[in-house]
PDB file of C-alpha atoms and ligand atoms in Angstrom:
ATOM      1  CA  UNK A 240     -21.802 -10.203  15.190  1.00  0.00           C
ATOM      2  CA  UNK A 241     -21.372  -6.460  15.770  1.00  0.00           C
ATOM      3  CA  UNK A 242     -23.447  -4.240  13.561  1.00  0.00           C
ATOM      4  CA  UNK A 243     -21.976  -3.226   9.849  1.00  0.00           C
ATOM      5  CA  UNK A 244     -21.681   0.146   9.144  1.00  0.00           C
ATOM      6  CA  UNK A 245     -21.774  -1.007   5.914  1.00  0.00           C
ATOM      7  CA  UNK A 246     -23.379  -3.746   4.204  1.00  0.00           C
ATOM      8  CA  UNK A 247     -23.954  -4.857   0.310  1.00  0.00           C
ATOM      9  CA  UNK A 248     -26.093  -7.065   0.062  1.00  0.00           C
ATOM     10  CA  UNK A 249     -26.119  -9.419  -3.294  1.00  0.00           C
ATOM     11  CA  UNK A 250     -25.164  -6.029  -5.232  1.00  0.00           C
ATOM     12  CA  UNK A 251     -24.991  -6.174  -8.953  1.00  0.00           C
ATOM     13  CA  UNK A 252     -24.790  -3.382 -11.385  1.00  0.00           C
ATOM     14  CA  UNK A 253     -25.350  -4.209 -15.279  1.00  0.00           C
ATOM     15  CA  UNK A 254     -24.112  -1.477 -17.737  1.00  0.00           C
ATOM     16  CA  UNK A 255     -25.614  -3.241 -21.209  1.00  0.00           C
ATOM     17  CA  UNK A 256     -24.210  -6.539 -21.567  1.00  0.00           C
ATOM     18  CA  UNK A 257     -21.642  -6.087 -18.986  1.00  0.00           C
ATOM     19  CA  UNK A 258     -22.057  -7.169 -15.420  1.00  0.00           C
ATOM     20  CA  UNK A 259     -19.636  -4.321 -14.089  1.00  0.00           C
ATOM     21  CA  UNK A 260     -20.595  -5.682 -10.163  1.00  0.00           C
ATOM     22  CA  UNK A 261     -21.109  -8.837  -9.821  1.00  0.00           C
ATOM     23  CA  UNK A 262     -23.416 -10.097  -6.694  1.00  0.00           C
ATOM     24  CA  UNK A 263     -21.288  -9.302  -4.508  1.00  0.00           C
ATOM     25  CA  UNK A 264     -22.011  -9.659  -0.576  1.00  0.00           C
ATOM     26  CA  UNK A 265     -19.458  -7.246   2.010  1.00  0.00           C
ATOM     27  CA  UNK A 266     -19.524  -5.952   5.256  1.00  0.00           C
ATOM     28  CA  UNK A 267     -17.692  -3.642   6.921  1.00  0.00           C
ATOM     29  CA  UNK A 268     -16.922  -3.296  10.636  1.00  0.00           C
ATOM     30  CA  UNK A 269     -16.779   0.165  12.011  1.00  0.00           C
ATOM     31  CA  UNK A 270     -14.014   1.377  13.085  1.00  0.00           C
ATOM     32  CA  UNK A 271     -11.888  -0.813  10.758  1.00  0.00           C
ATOM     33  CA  UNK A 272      -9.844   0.301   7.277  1.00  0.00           C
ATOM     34  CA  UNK A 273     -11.238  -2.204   4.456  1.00  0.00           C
ATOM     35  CA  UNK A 274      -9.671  -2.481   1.327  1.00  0.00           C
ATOM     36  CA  UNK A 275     -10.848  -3.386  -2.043  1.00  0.00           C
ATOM     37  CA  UNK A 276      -8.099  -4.392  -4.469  1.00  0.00           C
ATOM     38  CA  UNK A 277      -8.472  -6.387  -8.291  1.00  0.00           C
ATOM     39  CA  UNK A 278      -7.142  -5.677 -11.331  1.00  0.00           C
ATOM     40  CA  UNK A 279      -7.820  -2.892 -13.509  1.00  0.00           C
ATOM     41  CA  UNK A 280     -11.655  -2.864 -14.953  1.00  0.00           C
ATOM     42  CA  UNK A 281     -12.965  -5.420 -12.027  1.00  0.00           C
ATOM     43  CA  UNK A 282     -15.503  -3.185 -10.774  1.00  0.00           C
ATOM     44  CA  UNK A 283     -13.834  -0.868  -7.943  1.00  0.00           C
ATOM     45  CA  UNK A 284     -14.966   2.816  -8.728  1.00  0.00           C
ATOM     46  CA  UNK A 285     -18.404   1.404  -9.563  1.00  0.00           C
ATOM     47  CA  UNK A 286     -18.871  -0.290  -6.187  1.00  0.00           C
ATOM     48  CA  UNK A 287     -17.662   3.045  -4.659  1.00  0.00           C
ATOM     49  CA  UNK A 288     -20.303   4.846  -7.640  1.00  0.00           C
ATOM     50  CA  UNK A 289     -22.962   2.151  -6.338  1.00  0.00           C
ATOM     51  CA  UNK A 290     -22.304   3.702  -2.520  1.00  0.00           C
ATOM     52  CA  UNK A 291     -22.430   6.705  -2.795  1.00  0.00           C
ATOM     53  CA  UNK A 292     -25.800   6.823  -5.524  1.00  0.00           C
ATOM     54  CA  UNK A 293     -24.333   7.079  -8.411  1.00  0.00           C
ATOM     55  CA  UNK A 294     -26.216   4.613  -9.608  1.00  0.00           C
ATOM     56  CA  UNK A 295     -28.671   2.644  -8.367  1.00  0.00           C
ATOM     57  CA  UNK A 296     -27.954  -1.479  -8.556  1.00  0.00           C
ATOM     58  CA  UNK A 297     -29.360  -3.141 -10.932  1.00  0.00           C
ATOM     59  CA  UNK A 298     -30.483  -5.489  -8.130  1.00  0.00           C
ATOM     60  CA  UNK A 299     -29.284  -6.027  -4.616  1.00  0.00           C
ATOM     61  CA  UNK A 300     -29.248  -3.389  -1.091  1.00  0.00           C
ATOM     62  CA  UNK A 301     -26.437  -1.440   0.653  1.00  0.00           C
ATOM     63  CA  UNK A 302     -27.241  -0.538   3.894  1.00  0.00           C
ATOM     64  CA  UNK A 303     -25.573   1.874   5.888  1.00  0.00           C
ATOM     65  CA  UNK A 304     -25.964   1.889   9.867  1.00  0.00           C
ATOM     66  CA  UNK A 305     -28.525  -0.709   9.164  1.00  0.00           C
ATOM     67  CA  UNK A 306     -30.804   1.623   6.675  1.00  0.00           C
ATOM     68  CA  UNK A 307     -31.081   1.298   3.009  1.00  0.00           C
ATOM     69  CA  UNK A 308     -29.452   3.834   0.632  1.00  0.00           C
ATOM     70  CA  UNK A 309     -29.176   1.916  -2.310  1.00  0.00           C
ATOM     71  CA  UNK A 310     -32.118   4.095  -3.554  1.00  0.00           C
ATOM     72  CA  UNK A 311     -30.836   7.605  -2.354  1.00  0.00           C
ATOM     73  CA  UNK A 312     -29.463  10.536  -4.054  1.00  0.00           C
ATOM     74  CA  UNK A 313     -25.561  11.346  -4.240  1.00  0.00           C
ATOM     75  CA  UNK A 314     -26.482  14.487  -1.293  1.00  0.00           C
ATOM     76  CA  UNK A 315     -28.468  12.413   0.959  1.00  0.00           C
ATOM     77  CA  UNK A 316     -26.407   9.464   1.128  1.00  0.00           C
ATOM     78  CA  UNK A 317     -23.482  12.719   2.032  1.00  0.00           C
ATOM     79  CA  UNK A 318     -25.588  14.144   4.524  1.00  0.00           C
ATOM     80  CA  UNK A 319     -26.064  10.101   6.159  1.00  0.00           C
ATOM     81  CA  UNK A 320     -22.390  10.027   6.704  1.00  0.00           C
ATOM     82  CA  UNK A 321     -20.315   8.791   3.522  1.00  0.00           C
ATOM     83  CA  UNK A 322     -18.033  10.858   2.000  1.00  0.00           C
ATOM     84  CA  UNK A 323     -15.555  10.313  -0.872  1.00  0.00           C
ATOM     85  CA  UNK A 324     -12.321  10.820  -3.225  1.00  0.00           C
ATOM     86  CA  UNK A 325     -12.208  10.173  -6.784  1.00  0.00           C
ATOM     87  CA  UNK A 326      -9.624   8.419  -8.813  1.00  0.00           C
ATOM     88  CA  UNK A 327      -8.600  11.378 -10.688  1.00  0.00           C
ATOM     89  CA  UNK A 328      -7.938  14.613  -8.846  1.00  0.00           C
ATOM     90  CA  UNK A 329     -10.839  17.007  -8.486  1.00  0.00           C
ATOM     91  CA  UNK A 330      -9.958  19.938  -7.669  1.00  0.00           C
ATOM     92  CA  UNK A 331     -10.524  23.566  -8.581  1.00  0.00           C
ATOM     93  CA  UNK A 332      -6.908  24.263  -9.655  1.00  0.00           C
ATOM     94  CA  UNK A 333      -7.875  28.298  -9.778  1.00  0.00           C
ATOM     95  CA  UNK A 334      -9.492  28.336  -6.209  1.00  0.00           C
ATOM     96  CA  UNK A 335      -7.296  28.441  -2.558  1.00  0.00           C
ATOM     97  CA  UNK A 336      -7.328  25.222  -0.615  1.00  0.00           C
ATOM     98  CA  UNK A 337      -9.974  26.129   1.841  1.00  0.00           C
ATOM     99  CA  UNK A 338     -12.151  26.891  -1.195  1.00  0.00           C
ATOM    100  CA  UNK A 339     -12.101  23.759  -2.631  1.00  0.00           C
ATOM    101  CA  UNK A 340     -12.958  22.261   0.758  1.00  0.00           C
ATOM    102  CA  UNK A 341     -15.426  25.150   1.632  1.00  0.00           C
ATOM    103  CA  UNK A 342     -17.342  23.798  -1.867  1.00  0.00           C
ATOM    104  CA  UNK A 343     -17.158  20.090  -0.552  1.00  0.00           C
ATOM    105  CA  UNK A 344     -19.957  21.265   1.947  1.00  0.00           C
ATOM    106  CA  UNK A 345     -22.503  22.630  -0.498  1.00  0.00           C
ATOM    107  CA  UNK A 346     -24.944  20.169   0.444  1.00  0.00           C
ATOM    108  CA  UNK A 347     -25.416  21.483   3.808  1.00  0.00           C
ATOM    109  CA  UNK A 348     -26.584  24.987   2.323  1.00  0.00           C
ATOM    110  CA  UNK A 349     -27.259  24.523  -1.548  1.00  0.00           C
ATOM    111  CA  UNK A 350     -31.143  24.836  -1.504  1.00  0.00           C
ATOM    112  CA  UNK A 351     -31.484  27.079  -4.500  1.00  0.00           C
ATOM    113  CA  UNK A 352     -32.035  30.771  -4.451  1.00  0.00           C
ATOM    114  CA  UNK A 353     -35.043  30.340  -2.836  1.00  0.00           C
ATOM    115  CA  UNK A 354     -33.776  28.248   0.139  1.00  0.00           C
ATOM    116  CA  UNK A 355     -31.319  31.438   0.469  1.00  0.00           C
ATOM    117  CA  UNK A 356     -34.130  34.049   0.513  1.00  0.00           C
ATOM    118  CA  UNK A 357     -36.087  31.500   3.329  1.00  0.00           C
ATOM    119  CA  UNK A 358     -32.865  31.059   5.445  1.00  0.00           C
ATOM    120  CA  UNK A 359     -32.073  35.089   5.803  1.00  0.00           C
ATOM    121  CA  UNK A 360     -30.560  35.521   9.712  1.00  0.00           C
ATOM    122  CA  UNK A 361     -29.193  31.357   8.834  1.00  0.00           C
ATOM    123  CA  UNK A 362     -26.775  31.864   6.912  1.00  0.00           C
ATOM    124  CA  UNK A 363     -23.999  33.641   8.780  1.00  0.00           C
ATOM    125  CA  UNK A 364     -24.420  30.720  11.032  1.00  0.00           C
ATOM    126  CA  UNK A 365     -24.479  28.127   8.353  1.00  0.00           C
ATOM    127  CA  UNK A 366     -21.219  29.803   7.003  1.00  0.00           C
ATOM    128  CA  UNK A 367     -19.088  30.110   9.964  1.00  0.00           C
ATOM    129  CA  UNK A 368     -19.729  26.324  10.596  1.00  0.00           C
ATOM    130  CA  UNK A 369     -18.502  25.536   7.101  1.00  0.00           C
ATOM    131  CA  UNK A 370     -15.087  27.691   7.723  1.00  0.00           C
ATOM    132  CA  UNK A 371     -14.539  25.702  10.905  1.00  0.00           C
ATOM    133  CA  UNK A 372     -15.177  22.232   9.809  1.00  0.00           C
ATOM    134  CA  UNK A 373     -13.153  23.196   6.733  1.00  0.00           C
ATOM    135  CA  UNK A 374     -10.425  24.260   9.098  1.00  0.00           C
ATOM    136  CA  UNK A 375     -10.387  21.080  10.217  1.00  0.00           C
ATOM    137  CA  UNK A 376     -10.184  19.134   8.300  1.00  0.00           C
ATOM    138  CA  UNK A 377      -7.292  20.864   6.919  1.00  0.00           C
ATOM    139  CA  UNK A 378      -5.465  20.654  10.452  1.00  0.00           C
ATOM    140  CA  UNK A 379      -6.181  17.218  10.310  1.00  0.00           C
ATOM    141  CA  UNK A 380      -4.496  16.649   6.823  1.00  0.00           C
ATOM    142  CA  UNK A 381      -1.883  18.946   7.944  1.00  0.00           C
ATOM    143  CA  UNK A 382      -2.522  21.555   5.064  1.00  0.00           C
ATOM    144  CA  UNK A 383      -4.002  24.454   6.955  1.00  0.00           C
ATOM    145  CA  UNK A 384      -0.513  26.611   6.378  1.00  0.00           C
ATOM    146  CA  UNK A 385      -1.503  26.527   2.745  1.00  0.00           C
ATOM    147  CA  UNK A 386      -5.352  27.242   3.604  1.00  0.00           C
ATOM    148  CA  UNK A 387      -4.853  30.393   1.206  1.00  0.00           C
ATOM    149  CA  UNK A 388      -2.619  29.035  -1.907  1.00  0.00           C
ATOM    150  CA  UNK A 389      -4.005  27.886  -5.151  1.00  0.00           C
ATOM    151  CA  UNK A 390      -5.076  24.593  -5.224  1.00  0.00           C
ATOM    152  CA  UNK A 391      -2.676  23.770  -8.598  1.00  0.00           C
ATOM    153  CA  UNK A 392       0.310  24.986  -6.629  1.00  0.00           C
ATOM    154  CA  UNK A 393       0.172  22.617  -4.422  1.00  0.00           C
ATOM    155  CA  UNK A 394       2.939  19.559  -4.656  1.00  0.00           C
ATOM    156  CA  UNK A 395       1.039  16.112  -5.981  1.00  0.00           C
ATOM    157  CA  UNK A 396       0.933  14.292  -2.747  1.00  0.00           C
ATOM    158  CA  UNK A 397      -1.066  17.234  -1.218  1.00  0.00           C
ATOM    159  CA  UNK A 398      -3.757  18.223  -4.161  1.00  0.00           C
ATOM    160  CA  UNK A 399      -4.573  14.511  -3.190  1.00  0.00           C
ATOM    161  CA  UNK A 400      -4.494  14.869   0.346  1.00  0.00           C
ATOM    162  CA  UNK A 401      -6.837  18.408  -0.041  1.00  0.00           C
ATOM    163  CA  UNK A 402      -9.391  15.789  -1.642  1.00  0.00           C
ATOM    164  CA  UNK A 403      -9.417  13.807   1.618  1.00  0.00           C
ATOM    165  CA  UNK A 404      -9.662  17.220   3.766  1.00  0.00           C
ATOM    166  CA  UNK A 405     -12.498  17.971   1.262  1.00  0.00           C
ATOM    167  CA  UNK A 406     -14.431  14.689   2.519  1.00  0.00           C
ATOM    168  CA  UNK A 407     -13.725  15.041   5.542  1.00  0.00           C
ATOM    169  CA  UNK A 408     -15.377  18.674   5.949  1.00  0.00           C
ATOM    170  CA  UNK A 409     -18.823  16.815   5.417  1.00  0.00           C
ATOM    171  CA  UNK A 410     -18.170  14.898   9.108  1.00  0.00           C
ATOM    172  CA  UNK A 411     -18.787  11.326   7.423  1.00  0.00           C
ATOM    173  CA  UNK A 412     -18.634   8.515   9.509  1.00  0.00           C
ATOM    174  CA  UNK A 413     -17.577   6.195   6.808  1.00  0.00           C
ATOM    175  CA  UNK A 414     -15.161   7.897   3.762  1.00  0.00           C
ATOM    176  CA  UNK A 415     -14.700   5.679   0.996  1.00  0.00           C
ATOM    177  CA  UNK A 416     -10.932   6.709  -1.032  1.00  0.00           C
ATOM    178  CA  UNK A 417     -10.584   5.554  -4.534  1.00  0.00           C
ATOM    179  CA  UNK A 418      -6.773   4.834  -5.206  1.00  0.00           C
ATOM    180  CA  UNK A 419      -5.320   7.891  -2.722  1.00  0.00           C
ATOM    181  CA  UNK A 420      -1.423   6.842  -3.121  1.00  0.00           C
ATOM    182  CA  UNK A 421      -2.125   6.435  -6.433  1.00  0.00           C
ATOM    183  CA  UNK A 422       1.210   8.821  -8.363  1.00  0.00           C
ATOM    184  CA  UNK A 423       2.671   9.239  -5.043  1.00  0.00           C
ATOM    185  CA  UNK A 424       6.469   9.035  -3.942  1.00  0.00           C
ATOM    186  CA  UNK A 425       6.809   7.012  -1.175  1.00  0.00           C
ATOM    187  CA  UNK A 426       7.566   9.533   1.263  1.00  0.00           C
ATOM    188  CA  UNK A 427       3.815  10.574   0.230  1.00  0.00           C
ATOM    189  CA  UNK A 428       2.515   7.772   0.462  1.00  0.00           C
ATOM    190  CA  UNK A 429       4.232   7.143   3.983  1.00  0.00           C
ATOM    191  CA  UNK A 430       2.732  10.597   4.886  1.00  0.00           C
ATOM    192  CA  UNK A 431      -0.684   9.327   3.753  1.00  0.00           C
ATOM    193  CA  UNK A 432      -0.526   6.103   5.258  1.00  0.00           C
ATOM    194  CA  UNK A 433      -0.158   7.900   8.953  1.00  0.00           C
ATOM    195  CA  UNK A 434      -2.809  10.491   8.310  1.00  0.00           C
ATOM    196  CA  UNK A 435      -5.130   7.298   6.987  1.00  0.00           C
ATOM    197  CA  UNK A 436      -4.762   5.659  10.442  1.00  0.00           C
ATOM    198  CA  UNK A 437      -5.124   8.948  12.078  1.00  0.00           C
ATOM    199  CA  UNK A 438      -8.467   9.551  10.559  1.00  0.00           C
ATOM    200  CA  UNK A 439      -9.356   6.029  11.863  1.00  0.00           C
ATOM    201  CA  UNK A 440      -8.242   6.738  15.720  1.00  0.00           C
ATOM    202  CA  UNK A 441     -10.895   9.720  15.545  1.00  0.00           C
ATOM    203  CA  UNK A 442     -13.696   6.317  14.638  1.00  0.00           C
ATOM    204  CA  UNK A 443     -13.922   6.897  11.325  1.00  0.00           C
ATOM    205  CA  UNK A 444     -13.968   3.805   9.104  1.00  0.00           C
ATOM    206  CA  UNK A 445     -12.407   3.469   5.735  1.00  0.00           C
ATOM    207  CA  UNK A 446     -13.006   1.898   2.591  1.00  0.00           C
ATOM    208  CA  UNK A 447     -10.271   2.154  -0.254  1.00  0.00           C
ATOM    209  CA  UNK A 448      -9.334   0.775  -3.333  1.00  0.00           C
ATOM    210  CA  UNK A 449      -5.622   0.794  -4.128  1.00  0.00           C
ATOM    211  CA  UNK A 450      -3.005  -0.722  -6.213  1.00  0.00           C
ATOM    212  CA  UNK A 451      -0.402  -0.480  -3.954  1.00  0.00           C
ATOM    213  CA  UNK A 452       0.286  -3.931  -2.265  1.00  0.00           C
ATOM    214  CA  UNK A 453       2.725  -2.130   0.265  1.00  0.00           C
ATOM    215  CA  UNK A 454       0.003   0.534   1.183  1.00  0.00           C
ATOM    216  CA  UNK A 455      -3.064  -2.010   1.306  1.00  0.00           C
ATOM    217  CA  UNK A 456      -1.174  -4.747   3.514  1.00  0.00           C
ATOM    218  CA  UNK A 457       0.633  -2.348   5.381  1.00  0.00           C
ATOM    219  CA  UNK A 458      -3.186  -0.182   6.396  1.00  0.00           C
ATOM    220  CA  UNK A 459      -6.052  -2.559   6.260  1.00  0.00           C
ATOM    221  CA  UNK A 460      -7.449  -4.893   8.645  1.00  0.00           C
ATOM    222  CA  UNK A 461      -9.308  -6.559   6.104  1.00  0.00           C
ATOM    223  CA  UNK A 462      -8.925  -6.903   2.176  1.00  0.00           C
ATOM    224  CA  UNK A 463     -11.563  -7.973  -0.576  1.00  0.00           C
ATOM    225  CA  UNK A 464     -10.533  -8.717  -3.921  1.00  0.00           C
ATOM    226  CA  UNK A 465     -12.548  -7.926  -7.075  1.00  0.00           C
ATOM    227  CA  UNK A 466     -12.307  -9.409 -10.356  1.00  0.00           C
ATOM    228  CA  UNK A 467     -14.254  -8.979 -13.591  1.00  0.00           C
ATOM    229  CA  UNK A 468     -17.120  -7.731 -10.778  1.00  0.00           C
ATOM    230  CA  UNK A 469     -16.823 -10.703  -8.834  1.00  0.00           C
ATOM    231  CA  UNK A 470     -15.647 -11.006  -4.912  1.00  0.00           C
ATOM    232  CA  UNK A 471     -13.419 -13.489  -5.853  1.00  0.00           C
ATOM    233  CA  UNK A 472     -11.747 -13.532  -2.041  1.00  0.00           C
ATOM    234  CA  UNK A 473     -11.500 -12.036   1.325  1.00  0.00           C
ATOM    235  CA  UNK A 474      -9.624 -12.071   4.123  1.00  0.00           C
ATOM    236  CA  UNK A 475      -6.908 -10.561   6.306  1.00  0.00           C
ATOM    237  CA  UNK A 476      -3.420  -9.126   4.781  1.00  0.00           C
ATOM    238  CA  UNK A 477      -1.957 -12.157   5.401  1.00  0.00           C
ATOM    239  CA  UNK A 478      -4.789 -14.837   4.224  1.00  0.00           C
ATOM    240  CA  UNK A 479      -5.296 -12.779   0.923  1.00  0.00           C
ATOM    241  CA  UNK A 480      -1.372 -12.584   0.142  1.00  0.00           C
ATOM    242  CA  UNK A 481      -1.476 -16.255  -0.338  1.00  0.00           C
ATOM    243  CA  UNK A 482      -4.726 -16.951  -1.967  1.00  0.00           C
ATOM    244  CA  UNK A 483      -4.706 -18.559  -4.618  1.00  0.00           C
ATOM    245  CA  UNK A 484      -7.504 -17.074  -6.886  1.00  0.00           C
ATOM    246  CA  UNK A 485      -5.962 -13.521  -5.843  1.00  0.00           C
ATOM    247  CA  UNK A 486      -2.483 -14.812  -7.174  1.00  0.00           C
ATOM    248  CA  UNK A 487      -3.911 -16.168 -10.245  1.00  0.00           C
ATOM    249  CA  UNK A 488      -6.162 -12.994 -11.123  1.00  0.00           C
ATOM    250  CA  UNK A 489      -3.160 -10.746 -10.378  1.00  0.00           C
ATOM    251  CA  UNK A 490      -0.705 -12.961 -12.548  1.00  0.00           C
ATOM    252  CA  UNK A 491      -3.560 -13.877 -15.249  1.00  0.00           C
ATOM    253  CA  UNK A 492      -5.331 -17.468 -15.802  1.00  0.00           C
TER     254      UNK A 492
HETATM  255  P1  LIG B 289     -11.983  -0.448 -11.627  1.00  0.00           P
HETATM  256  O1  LIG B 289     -12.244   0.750 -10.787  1.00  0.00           O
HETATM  257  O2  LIG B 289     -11.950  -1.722 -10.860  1.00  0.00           O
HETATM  258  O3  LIG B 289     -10.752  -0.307 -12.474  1.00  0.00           O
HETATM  259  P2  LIG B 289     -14.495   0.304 -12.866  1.00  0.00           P
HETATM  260  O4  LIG B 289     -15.416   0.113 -11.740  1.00  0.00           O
HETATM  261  O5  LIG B 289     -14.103   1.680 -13.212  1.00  0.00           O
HETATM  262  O6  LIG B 289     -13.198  -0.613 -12.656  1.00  0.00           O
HETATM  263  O7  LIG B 289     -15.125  -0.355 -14.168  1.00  0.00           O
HETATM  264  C1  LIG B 289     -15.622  -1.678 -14.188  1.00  0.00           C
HETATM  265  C2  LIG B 289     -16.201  -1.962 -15.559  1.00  0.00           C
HETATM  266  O8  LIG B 289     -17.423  -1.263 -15.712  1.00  0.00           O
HETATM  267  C3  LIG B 289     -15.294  -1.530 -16.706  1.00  0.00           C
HETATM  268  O9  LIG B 289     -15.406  -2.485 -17.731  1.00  0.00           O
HETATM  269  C4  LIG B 289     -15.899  -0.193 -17.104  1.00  0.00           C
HETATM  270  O10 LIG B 289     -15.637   0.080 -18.458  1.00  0.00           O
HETATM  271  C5  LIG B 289     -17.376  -0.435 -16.842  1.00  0.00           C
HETATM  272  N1  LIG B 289     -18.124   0.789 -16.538  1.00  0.00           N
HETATM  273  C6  LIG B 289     -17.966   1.575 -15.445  1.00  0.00           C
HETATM  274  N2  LIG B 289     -18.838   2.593 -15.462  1.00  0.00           N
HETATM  275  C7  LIG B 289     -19.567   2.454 -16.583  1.00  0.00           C
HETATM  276  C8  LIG B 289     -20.654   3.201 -17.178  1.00  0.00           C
HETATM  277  N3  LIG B 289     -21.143   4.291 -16.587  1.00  0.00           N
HETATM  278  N4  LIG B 289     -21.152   2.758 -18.348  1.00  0.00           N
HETATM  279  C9  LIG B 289     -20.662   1.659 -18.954  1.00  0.00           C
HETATM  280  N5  LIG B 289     -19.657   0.906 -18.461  1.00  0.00           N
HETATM  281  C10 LIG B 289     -19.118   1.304 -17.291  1.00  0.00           C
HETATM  282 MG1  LIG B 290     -11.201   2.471 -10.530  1.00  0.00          MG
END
């Protein structure tokens, strides 16, 4: 079995009384474009929340490249390689588009006023290496005409692709997008979809949840399905389309 790039390992997450993630086992291939799909509450943004240190699980490991993170910081676990989007845009509506990827890349310089004092002759370096991986990234989501327009002048379908460019300023190996077609036309989401497998020709590997059926068969080589925090199935496009326990969470019991 080839290495995971990512692995949970009997992951649970307990918020109170509720078991938000469920003991759930995954790994992902890299490379490959994984999707998580479930209905609405079944634990989705956590799992994402739980990768990227959030929170720590209540019990259970994630590894990633075969080290642990599930005890990490948010910044360290960016600086490893993951990188993210959020369910809800955000973006600095006020600030241009390179901006709001320039500020994606904090991590790499954010050491406090006194880590600015100690870097002195750095920084000029440090900044012309955050323009040019913004840059892009922006190429890459094909936004870098608009590098110097407000963020909330941007149509829909590209304030949500400026969140991907965002991510993928940090140079992640693994970027995890939390429902990216989500409000988009379907000449967005078309756009999207080629950009998505773009991103994956350059190695990356990608983990996202999505409601769109379409979108997720249509991308991923391999689908997991979530309900009330439980892996409930997983397969390929075509096993998980006629799985019975998917059918029957999607439909209700
Ligand atoms: P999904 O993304 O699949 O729609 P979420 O992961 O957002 O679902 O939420 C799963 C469950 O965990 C929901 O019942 C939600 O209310 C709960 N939950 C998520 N985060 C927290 C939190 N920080 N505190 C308490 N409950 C939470
Ligand atoms: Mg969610």
């Amino acid at each position: 079995m080839p290495e995971a790039i990512l692995e949970l390992d009997n992951v649970t997450i307990r918020f109170g009384g509720l078991t938000a993630v469920d003991s759930v086992n995954m790994r992902i291939e890299p490379g490959t474009i994984r999707a998580l799909i479930g209905p609405n509450g079944a634990g989705k943004s956590t799992i994402f929340n739980l990768i990227t240190g959030i929170y720590p699980p209540t019990s259970g490991n994630i590894l990633f490249m075969g080290n642990k993170i599930s005890a990490l910081k948010p910044h360290s676990i960016t600086k490893m390689g993951i990188a993210r989007t959020f369910q809800n845009i955000r973006l600095f509506g006020e600030m241009t588009v390179l901006d709001n990827v320039k500020i994606g890349q904090h991590c790499r310089t954010c050491t406090g006023f006194m880590g600015a004092l100690i870097r002195g002759g750095k920084a000029k370096a440090e900044e012309k290496a955050i323009l040019e991986a913004s840059l892009k990234a922006l190429q890459l989501m094909e936004l870098e005409h608009k590098k110097d327009e407000l963020a909330m002048n941007l149509p829909y379908g590209e304030q949500r692709r400026l969140e991907i460019a965002r991510a993928l300023a940090t140079d992640p190996k693994l970027i995890l997008l939390d429902e990216p077609a989500a409000g988009m036309n379907p000449q967005e989401k078309q756009t999207l979809m080629s950009m998505i497998r773009k991103i994956q020709e350059m190695g990356l590997t990608i983990f996202l949840v999505e409601h769109d059926m379409k979108f997720v068969m249509n991308l991923s080589d391999r689908i997991a399905v979530l309900d009330y925090g439980k892996k409930i199935a997983a397969g390929s496009p075509a096993e998980i389309q006629k799985d019975p326990a998917v059918i029957a969470a999607y439909l209700g019991k």
